[in-house]
PDB file of C-alpha atoms in Angstrom:
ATOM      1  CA  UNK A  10       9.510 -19.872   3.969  1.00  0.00           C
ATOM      2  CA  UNK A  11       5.888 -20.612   4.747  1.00  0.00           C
ATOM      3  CA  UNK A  12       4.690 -17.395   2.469  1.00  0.00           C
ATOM      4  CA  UNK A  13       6.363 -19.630  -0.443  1.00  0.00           C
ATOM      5  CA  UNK A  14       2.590 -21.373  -0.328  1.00  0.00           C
ATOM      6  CA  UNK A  15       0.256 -18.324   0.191  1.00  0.00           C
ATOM      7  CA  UNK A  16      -2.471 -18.716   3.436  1.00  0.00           C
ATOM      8  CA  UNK A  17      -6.099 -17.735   3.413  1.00  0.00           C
ATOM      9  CA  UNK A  18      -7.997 -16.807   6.884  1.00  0.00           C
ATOM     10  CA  UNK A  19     -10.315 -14.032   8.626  1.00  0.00           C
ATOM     11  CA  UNK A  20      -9.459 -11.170  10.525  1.00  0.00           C
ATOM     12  CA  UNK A  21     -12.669 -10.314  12.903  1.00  0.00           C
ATOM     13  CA  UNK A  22     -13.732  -6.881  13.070  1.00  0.00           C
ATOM     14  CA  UNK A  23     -14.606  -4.701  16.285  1.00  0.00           C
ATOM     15  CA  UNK A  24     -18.468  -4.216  14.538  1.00  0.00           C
ATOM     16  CA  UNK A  25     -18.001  -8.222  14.647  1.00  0.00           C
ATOM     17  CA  UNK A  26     -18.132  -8.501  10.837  1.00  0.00           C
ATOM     18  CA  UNK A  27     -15.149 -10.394   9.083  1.00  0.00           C
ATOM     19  CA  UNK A  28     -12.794  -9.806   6.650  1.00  0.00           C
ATOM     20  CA  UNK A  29     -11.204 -12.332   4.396  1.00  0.00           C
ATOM     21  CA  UNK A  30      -7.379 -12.127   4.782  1.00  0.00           C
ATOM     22  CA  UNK A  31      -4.886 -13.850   1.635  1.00  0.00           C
ATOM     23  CA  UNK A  32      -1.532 -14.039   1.046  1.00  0.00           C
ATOM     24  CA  UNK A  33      -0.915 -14.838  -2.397  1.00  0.00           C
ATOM     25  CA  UNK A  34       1.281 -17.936  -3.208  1.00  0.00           C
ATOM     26  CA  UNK A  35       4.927 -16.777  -4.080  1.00  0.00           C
ATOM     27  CA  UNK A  36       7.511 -18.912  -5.424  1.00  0.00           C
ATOM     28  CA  UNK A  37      10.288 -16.891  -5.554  1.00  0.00           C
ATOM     29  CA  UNK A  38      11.700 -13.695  -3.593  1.00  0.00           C
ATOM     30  CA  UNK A  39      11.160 -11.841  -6.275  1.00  0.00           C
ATOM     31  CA  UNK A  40       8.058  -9.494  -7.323  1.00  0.00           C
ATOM     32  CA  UNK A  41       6.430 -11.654  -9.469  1.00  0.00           C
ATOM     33  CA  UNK A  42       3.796 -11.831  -7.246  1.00  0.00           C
ATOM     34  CA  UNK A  43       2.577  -8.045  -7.666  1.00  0.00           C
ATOM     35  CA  UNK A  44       0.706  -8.671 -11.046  1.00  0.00           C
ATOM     36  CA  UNK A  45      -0.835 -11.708  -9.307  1.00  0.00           C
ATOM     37  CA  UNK A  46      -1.873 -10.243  -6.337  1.00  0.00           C
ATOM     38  CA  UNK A  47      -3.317  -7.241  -8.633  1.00  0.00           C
ATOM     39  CA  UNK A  48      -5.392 -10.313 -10.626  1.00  0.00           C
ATOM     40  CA  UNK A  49      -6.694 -11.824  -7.605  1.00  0.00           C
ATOM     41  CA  UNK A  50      -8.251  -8.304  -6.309  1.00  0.00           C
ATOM     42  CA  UNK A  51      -9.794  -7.896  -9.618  1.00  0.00           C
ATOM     43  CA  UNK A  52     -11.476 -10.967  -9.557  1.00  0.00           C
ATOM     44  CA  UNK A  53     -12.206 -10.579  -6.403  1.00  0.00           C
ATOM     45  CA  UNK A  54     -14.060  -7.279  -6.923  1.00  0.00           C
ATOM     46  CA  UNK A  55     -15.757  -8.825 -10.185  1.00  0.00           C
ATOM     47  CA  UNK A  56     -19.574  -9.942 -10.090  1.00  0.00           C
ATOM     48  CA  UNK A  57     -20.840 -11.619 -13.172  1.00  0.00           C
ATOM     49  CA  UNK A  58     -24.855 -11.020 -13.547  1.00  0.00           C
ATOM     50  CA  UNK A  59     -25.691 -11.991 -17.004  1.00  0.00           C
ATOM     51  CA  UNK A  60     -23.432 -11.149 -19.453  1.00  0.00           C
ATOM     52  CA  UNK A  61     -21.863  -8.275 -18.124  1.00  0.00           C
ATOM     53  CA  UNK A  62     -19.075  -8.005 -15.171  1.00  0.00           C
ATOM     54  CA  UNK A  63     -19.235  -5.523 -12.945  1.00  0.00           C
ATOM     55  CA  UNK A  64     -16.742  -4.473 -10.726  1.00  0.00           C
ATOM     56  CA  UNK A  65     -16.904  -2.831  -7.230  1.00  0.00           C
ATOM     57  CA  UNK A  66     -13.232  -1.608  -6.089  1.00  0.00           C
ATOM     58  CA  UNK A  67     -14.603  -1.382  -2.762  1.00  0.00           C
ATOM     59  CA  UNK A  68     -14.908  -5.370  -2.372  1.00  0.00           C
ATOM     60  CA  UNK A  69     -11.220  -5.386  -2.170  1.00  0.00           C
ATOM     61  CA  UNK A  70      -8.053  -4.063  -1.981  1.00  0.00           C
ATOM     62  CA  UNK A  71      -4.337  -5.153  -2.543  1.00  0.00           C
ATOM     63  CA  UNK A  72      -1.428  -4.519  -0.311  1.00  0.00           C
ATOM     64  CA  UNK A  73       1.993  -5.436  -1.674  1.00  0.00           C
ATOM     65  CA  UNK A  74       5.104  -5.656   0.440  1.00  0.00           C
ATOM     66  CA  UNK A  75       8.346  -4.738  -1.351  1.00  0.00           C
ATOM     67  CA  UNK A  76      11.704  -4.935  -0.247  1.00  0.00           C
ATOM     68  CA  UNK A  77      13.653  -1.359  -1.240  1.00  0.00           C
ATOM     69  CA  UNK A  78      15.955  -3.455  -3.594  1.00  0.00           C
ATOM     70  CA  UNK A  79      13.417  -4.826  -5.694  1.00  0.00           C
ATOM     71  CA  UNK A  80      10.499  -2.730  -5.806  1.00  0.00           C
ATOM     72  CA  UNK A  81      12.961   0.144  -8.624  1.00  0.00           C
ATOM     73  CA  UNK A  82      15.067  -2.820  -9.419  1.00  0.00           C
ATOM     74  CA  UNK A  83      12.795  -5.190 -11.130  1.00  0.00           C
ATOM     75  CA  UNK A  84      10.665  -4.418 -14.172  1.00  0.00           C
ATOM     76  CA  UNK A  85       7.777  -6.682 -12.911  1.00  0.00           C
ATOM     77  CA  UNK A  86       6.737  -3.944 -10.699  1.00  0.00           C
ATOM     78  CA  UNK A  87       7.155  -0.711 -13.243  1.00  0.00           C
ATOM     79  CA  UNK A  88       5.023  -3.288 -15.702  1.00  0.00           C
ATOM     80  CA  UNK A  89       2.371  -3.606 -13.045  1.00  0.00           C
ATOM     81  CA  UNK A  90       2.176   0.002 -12.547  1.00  0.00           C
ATOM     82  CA  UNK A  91       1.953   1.045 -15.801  1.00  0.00           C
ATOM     83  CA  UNK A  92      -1.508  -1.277 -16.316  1.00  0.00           C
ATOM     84  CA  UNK A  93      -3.022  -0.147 -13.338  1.00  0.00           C
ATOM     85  CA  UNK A  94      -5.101   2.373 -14.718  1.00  0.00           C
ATOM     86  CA  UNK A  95      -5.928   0.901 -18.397  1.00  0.00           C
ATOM     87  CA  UNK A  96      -9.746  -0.579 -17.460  1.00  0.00           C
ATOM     88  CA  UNK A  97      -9.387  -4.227 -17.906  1.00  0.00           C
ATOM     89  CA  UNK A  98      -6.290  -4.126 -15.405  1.00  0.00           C
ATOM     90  CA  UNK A  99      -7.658  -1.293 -12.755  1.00  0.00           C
ATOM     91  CA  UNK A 100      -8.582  -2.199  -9.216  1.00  0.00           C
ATOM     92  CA  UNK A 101      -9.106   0.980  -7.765  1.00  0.00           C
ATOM     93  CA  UNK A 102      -5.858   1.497  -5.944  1.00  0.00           C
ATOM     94  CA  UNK A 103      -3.207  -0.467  -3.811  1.00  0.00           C
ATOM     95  CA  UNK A 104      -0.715   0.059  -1.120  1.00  0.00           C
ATOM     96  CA  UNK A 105       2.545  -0.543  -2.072  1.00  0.00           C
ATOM     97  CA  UNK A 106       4.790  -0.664   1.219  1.00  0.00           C
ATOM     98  CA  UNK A 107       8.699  -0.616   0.638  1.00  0.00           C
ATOM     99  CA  UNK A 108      10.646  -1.889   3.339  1.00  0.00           C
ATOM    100  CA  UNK A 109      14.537  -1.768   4.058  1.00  0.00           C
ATOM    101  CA  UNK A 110      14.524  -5.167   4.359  1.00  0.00           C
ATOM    102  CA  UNK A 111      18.633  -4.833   3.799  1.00  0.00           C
ATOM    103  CA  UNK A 112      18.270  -7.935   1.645  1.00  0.00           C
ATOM    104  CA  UNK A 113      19.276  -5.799  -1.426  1.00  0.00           C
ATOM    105  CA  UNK A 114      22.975  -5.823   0.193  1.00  0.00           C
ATOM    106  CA  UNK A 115      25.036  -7.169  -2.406  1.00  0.00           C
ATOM    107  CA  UNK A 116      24.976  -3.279  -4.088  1.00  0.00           C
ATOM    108  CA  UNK A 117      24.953  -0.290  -2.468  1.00  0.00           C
ATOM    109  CA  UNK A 118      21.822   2.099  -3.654  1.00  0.00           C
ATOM    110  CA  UNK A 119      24.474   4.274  -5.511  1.00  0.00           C
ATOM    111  CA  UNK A 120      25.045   1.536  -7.992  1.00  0.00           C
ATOM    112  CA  UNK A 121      21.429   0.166  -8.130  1.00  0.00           C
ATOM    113  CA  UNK A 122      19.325   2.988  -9.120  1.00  0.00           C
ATOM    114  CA  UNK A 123      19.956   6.427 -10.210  1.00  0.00           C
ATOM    115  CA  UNK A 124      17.480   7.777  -7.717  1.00  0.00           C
ATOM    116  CA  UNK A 125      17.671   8.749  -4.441  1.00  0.00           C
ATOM    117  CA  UNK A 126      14.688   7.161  -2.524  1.00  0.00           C
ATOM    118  CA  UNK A 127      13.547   3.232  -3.878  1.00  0.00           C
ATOM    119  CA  UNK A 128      10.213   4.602  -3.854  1.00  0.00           C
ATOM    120  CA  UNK A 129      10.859   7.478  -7.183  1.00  0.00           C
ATOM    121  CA  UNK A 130       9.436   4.932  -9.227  1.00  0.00           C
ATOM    122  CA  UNK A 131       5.996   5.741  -8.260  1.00  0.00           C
ATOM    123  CA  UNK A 132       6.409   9.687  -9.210  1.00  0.00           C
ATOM    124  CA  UNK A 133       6.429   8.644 -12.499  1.00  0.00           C
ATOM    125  CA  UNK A 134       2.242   7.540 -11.840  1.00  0.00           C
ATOM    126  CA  UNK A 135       0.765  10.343  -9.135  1.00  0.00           C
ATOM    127  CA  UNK A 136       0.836   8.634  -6.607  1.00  0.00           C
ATOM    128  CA  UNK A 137       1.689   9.652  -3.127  1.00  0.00           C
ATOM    129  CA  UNK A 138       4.752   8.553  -1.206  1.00  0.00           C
ATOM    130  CA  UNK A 139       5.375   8.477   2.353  1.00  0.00           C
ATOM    131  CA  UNK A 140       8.113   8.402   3.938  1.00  0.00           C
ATOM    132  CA  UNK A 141       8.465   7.198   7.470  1.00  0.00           C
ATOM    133  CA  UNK A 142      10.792   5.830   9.155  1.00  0.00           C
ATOM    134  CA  UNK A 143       9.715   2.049  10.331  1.00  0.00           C
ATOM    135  CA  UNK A 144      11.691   1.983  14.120  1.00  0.00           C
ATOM    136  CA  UNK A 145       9.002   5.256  15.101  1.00  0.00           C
ATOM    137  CA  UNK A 146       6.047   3.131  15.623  1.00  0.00           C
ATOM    138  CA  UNK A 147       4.258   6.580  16.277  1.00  0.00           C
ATOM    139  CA  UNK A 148       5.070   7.903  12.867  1.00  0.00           C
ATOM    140  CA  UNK A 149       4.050   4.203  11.598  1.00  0.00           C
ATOM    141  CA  UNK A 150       0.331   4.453  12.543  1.00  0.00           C
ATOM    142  CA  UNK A 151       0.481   8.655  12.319  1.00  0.00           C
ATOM    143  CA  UNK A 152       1.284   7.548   7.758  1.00  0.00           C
TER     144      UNK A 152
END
């Protein structure tokens, strides 16, 4: 799969400004990408003048795609939540989006989690959850 390798590019804006674009390298089709991805924003947003970094969480922002299996299911992403507001791990916020990818087929969600939606994770940090359902593009750009 070609997101195995990660990409880099530049999305053009309507203002004509630029935005730079990356998908972080991921080895696996697991979530150990999430505390990368999380790294690479922070550096991102880091400026180093002197001897003191500053950070501006506006510079960037991570979006991580989970698949519904995974995202309660592996304790890579309940570790990368639970940093996210200590101050050397912080970047401000990201957009987690959990897709029913039906990849996590080999057990029902019964059997898997003792939760109803994959997303109940997240209660346990404040943040808000959205539920929509992906096949109502309307309700897709409405979220």
């Amino acid at each position: 799969m070609k997101y195995h390798h990660g990409a880099r590019g530049s999305y053009q804006l309507a203002d004509g400004e630029s935005i730079i674009v990356r998908l972080e390298s991921n080895p696996s089709h697991l979530e150990f990408v999430d505390p990368v991805a999380s790294g690479a924003t922070r550096a991102a947003q880091t400026t180093r003048q002197g001897q003191h970094a500053h950070q501006d969480t506006a510079a960037a922002v991570p979006v991580l795609l989970h698949g519904d299996a995974a995202f309660p299911g592996q304790g890579i992403v309940a570790e990368t939540l639970n940093l996210q507001a200590l101050d050397g791990y912080t970047v401000g916020g990201t957009i987690h989006i959990i897709q029913n990818n039906q990849v996590g087929f080999t057990t029902d969600p019964d059997d898997s989690r003792s939760t109803i939606y994959a997303s109940d994770l997240a209660k346990g940090f404040d943040i808000p959850i959205i539920h929509v359902n992906a096949d109502d593009v309307e309700a897709c750009i409405s979220a």
